[in-house]
Structure formats: structure tokens, C-alpha cells
Coordinates of C-alpha atoms in Angstrom, one line a residue:
Chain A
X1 CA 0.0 0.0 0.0
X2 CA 2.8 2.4 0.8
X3 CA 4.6 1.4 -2.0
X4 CA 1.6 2.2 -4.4
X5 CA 1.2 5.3 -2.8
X6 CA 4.8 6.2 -3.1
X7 CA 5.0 5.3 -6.5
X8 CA 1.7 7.4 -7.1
X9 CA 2.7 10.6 -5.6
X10 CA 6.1 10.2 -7.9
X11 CA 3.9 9.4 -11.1
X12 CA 2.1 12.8 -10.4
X13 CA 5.2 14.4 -9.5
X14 CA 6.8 14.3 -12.7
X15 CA 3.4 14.5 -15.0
X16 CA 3.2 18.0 -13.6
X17 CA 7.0 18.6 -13.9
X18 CA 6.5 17.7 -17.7
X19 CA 3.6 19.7 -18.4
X20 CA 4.9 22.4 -15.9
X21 CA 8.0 23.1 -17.6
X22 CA 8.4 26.6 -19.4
X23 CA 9.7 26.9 -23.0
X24 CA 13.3 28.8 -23.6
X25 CA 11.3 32.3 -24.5
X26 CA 9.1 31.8 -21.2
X27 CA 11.8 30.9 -18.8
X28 CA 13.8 34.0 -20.3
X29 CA 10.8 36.2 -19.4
X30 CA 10.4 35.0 -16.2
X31 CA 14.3 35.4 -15.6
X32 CA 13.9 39.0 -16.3
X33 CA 10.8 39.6 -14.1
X34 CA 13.1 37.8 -11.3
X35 CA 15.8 40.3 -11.9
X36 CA 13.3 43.1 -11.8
X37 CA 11.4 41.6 -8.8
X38 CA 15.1 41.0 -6.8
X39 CA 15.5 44.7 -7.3
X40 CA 13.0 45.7 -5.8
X41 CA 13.0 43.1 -2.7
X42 CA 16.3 41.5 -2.4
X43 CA 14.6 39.3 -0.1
X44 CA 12.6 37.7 -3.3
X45 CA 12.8 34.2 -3.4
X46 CA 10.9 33.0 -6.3
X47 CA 7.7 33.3 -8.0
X48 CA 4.5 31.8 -6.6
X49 CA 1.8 29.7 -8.7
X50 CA -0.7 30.3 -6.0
X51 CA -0.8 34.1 -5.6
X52 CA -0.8 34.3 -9.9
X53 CA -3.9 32.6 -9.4
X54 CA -5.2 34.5 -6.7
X55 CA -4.5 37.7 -9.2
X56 CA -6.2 36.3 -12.3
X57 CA -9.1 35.6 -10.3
X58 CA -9.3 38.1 -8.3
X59 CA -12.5 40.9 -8.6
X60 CA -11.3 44.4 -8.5
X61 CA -12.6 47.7 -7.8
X62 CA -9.9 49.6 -8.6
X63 CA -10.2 49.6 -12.2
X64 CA -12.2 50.6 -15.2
X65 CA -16.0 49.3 -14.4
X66 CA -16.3 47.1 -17.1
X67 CA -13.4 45.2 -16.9
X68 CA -13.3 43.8 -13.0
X69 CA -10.9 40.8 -13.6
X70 CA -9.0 39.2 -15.2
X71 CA -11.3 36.5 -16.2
X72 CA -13.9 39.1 -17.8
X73 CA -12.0 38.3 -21.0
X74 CA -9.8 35.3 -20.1
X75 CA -13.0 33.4 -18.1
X76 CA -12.3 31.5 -15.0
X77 CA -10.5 28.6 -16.7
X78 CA -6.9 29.4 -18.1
X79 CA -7.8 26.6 -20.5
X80 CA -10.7 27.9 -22.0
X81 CA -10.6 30.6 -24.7
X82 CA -11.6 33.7 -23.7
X83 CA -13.9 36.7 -25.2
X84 CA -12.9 40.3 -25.8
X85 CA -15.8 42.5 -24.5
X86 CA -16.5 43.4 -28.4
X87 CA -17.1 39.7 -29.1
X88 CA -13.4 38.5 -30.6
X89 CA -12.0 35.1 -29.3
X90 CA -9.1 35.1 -27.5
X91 CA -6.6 32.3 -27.3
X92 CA -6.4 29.9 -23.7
X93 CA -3.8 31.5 -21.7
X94 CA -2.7 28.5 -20.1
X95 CA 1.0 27.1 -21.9
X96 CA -0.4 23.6 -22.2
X97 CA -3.2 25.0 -24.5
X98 CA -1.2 27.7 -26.3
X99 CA 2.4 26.9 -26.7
X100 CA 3.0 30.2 -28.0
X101 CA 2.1 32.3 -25.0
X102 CA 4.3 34.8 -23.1
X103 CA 7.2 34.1 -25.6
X104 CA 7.5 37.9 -27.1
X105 CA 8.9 40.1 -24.8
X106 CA 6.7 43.0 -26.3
X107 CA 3.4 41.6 -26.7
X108 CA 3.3 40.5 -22.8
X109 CA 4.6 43.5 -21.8
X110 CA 1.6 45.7 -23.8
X111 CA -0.8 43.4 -22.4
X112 CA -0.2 43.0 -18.8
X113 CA 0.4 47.3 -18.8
X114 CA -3.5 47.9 -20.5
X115 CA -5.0 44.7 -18.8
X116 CA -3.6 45.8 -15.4
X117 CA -4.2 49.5 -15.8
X118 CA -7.9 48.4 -16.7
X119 CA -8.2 46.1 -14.3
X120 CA -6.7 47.1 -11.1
X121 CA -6.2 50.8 -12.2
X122 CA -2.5 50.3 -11.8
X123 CA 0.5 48.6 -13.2
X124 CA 1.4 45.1 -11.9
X125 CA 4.6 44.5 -10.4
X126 CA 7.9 42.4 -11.7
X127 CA 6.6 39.8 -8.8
X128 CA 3.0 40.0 -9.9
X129 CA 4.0 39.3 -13.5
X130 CA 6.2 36.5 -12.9
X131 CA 3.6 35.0 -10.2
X132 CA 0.9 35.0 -13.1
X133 CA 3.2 33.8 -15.7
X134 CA 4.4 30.9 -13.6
X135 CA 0.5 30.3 -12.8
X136 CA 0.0 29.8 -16.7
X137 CA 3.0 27.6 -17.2
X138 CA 1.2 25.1 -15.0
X139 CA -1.9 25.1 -16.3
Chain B
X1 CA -31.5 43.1 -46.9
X2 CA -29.2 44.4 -49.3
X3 CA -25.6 42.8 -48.7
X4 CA -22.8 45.7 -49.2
X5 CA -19.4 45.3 -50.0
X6 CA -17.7 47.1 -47.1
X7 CA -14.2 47.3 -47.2
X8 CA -13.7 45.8 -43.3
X9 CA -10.1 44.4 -43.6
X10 CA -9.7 41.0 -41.8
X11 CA -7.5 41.3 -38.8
X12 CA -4.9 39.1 -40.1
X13 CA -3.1 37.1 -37.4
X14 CA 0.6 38.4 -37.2
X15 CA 1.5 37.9 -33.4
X16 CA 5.0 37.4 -34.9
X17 CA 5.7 40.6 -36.9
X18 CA 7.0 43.3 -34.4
X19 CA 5.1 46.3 -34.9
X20 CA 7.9 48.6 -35.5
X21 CA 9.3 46.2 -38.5
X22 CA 5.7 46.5 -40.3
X23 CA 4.0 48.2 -42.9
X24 CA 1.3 50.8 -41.3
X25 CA -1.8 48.8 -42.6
X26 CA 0.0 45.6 -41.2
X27 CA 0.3 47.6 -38.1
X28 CA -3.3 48.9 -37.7
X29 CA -4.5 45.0 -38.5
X30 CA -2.3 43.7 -36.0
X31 CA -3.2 46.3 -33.1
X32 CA -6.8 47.4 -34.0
X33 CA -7.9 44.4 -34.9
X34 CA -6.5 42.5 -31.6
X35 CA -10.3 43.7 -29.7
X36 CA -12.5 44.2 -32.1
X37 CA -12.8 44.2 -36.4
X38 CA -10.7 46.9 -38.2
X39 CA -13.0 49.8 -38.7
X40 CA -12.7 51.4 -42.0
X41 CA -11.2 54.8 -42.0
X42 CA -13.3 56.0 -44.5
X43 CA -16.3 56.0 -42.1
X44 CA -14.9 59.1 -39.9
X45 CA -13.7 62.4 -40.3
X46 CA -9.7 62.9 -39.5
X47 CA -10.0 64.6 -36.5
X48 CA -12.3 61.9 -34.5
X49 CA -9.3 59.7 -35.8
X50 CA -6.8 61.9 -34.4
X51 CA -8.9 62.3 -30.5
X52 CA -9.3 58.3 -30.9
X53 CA -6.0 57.9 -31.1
X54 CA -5.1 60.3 -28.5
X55 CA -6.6 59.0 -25.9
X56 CA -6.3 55.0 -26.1
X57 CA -5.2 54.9 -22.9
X58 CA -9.1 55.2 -22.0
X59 CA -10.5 53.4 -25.3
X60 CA -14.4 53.2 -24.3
X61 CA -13.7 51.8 -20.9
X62 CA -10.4 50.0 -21.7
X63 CA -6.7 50.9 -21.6
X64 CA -5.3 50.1 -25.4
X65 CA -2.4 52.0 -25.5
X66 CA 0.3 51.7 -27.9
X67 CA 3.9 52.7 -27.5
X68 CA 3.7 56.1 -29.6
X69 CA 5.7 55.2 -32.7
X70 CA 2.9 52.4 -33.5
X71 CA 0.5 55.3 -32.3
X72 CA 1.9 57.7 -34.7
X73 CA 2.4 55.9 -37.5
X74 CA -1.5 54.4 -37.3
X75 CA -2.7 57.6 -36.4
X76 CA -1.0 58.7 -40.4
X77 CA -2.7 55.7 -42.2
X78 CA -6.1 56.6 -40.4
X79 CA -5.8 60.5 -41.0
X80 CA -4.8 60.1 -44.3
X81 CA -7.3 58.0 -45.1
X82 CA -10.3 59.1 -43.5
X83 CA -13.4 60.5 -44.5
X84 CA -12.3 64.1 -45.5
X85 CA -9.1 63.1 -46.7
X86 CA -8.4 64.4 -50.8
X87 CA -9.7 62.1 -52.9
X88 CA -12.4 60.4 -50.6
X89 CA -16.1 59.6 -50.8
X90 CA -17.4 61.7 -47.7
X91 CA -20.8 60.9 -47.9
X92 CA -20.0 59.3 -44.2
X93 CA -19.8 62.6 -43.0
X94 CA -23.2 63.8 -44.2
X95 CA -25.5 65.6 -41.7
X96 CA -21.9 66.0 -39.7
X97 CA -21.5 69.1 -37.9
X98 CA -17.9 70.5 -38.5
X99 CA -17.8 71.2 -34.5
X100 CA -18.5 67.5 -33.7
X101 CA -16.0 64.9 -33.2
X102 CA -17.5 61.8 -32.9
X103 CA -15.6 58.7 -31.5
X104 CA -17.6 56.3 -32.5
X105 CA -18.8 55.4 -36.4
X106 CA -22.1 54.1 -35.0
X107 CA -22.6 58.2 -33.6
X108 CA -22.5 59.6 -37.1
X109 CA -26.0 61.2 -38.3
X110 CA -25.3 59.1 -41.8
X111 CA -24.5 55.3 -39.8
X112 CA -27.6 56.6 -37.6
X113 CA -29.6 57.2 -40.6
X114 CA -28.9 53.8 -42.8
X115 CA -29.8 51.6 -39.8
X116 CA -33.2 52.4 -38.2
X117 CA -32.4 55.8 -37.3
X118 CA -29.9 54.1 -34.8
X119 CA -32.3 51.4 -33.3
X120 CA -30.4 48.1 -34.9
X121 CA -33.3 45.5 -33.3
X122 CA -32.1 43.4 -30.5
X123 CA -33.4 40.0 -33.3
X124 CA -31.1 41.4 -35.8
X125 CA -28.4 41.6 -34.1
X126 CA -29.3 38.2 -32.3
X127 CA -29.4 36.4 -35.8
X128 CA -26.5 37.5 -37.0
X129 CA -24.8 36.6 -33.9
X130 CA -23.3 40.2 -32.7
X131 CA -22.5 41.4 -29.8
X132 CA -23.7 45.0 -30.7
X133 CA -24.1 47.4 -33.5
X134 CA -20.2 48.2 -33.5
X135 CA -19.8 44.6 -34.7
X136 CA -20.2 45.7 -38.6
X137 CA -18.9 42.1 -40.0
X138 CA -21.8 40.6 -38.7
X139 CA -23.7 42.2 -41.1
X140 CA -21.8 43.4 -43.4
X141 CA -19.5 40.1 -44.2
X142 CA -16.8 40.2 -46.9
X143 CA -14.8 42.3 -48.6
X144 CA -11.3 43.5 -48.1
X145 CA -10.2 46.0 -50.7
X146 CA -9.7 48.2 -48.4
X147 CA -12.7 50.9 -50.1
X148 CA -16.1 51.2 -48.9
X149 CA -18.4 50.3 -51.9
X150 CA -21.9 49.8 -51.2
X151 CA -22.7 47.5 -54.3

């Protein structure tokens, strides 16, 4: 019984390593969001799966009123293609359902300074980027 | 219903191209089209081009800034392009007071005018699937010449 459960617990270990594991272009985003994030706390120890996904769901009411959270556009379910509010799909912004995502520099860094601005009213943090990032990656 | 060639260009999907490497129509597919279809130019005067893209940073309730050579070079293609620029059919702007600078198409006295004095029926818009008037495609499928031809 032990044994199974061992060998369980290992099994599921290294799925989620597999499907956890960040492209070249991702990890050298989140690299630079660590360097940013170390800046400003050298105390910062790594990012955090858990509080990216307490951001993306999070509801705000700091922001513009029509845009709340995150998951106004991206739903509730990073696997799930989302909606812009004029109707347009919008890819999954988990990694396991779009390989592509947070691989060009530019692109995330346009998206998380109008999606944060309109969401929270403000502009998200090195930590807070690489936190939501590293919340996708495993999704 | 009539069906009118409108000439909507298709955003295009060109994640890849870096904006500052492309063309200004490639530009204006890739960054107006990421929310929303690319609304014609030719459907409003230059100067609700130019306060539209002043103030992206508050684009009807959303932040859709662009880094301001991308700004500057679609604000060019929109202004020079627009409904009063030389050369262009402006019968968008009739009934268009020279002191008004609408934001939106769907505010215009002429869009008002060809769609039920502005009162598109919630079934119409239900059949063809839109989310709102502003969703011209819906209606209005086809075309992309790039000029707004109504035959």
C-alpha cells in the first residue's frame, strides 16, 4: 500500500513537472521579471503559482467598471478561450493550450500594462507578472 | 436586406511581426484588430481619428495604448485616409456638424440614418450573432479592398 502510494505521488510528481516546464522564451521572461522583482526586494525568493492565481481571479474595484478581472475576458478557466468585450476570441492562456504564449517580450509586456491598468487601475509588479506567468506555465 | 461590399479588412493574425518592422496597414490589423474588427477609416472624419487615437489609454472603458511610434504611425494611415481626406467619398460625414468629433462610427447622423435611425433591433443583431451594432462584420460580411463600396 505504501509502496503504491509512493510510487503514485512520484507518477504525479513528474506529469506536472512535464507539463509544468516553461519553453526557452518563457523561462527567459520570467528570468527577467526575477531580476526586476530582486531589485526591488532583495529578499525575493521565487515566483508563486498560488498568488498568480489569486490575481487572475481576483475581482477588482480599482479599475475601469467594465473590466473587474482578469477573467472578464480570459474566463475563469486558463484553459478555456476567452472573449474580448467586443465579441473577438481570445486564445487559452494557459501554456499547455497555447504553446505560444508569453514568448515575445513586447506583446506580454503591452498586455499585462493595458489589462492591469484596466483592471486594477495600476501597473502590476515584476513579482505579480512573474507569479501570473508561472500560474500559466502550470496550467 | 441588401448585402454591401464594405471594405472591413480581416484582422490578419501576425502575433509574430513586431510592430515597428511592419507596414502601417499591417500595423493597424495587428493592433486594431486585436479587440474588435478593423473599422474602416473611410467611415470618420480625420479629427475623431486623431482624438481616438489620443486617448487609447481610455478606449471606451479600456486601456489600449500603444507605444507612440505604433501610435503615430496608425494615427498617419487613419488620417490620411479618412473621410475628409483628398480624394475620398465623404458621404459618411453627411449631416456632420464641423464642430463634432465623434468617436464612434455608430454616432455619425449618416451610420444613424442607414440603420433604423440608430435602433439596430435586438433579433437582428441576435441572428447575425453580434455582440452590438459596432460589430459591422456581422452584417456586413466580406470584402477587403480596403474601399467602402456599397454595391
Amino acid at each position: 500500500m505504501r509502496m503504491t502510494l509512493t510510487a503514485l505521488a512520484f507518477l504525479s510528481a513528474s506529469a506536472t513537472l512535464a507539463v509544468a516546464a516553461p519553453g526557452p522564451a518563457q523561462q527567459a521572461q520570467l528570468d527577467t521579471y526575477a531580476t526586476l522583482a530582486k531589485a526591488v526586494d532583495p529578499a525575493f525568493a521565487g515566483f508563486s503559482a498560488e498568488h498568480g492565481k489569486t490575481l487572475f481571479l481576483a475581482k477588482s474595484t480599482t479599475g475601469k467598471p467594465d473590466t473587474p478581472s482578469c477573467t472578464t475576458c480570459h474566463t475563469a478557466d486558463p484553459t478555456k478561450p476567452g472573449q474580448t468585450r467586443a465579441g473577438k476570441a481570445i486564445g487559452p492562456m494557459a501554456i499547455s493550450m497555447k504553446a505560444d504564449r508569453y514568448s515575445i517580450p513586447a506583446e506580454t509586456e503591452k498586455w499585462f500594462g493595458r489589462n492591469c491598468d484596466s483592471v486594477l487601475g495600476r501597473a502590476c509588479t515584476p513579482l505579480e507578472k512573474g507569479d501570473f506567468i508561472t500560474f500559466m506555465v502550470g496550467q | 436586406m441588401r448585402y454591401h461590399v464594405l471594405g472591413f479588412a480581416i484582422a490578419a493574425s501576425l502575433t509574430t511581426v513586431p510592430a515597428f518592422a511592419a507596414t502601417p496597414e499591417v500595423a493597424m490589423a495587428k493592433e486594431c484588430g486585436a479587440c474588435h474588427m478593423v473599422y474602416p477609416a473611410s467611415q470618420l472624419p480625420a479629427r475623431s481619428w486623431t482624438a481616438l487615437m489620443a486617448s487609447l489609454g481610455n478606449h471606451f472603458g479600456e486601456n489600449a495604448a500603444l507605444d507612440s511610434a505604433t501610435t503615430k504611425q496608425i494615427a498617419d494611415l487613419l488620417t490620411t485616409t479618412a473621410a475628409d481626406a483628398a480624394g475620398r467619398n465623404n458621404r459618411a460625414l453627411r449631416g456632420l456638424s464641423a464642430t463634432q468629433t465623434p468617436l464612434r462610427i455608430t454616432e455619425t447622423p449618416y451610420w444613424i440614418s442607414k440603420h433604423g435611425q440608430g435602433r439596430v433591433a435586438a433579433t437582428a443583431l441576435a441572428a447575425v450573432k453580434a455582440k452590438s451594432a459596432s460589430d459591422c462584420v456581422a452584417c456586413h460580411a466580406g470584402a477587403s479592398s480596403g474601399q467602402f463600396d456599397d454595391d
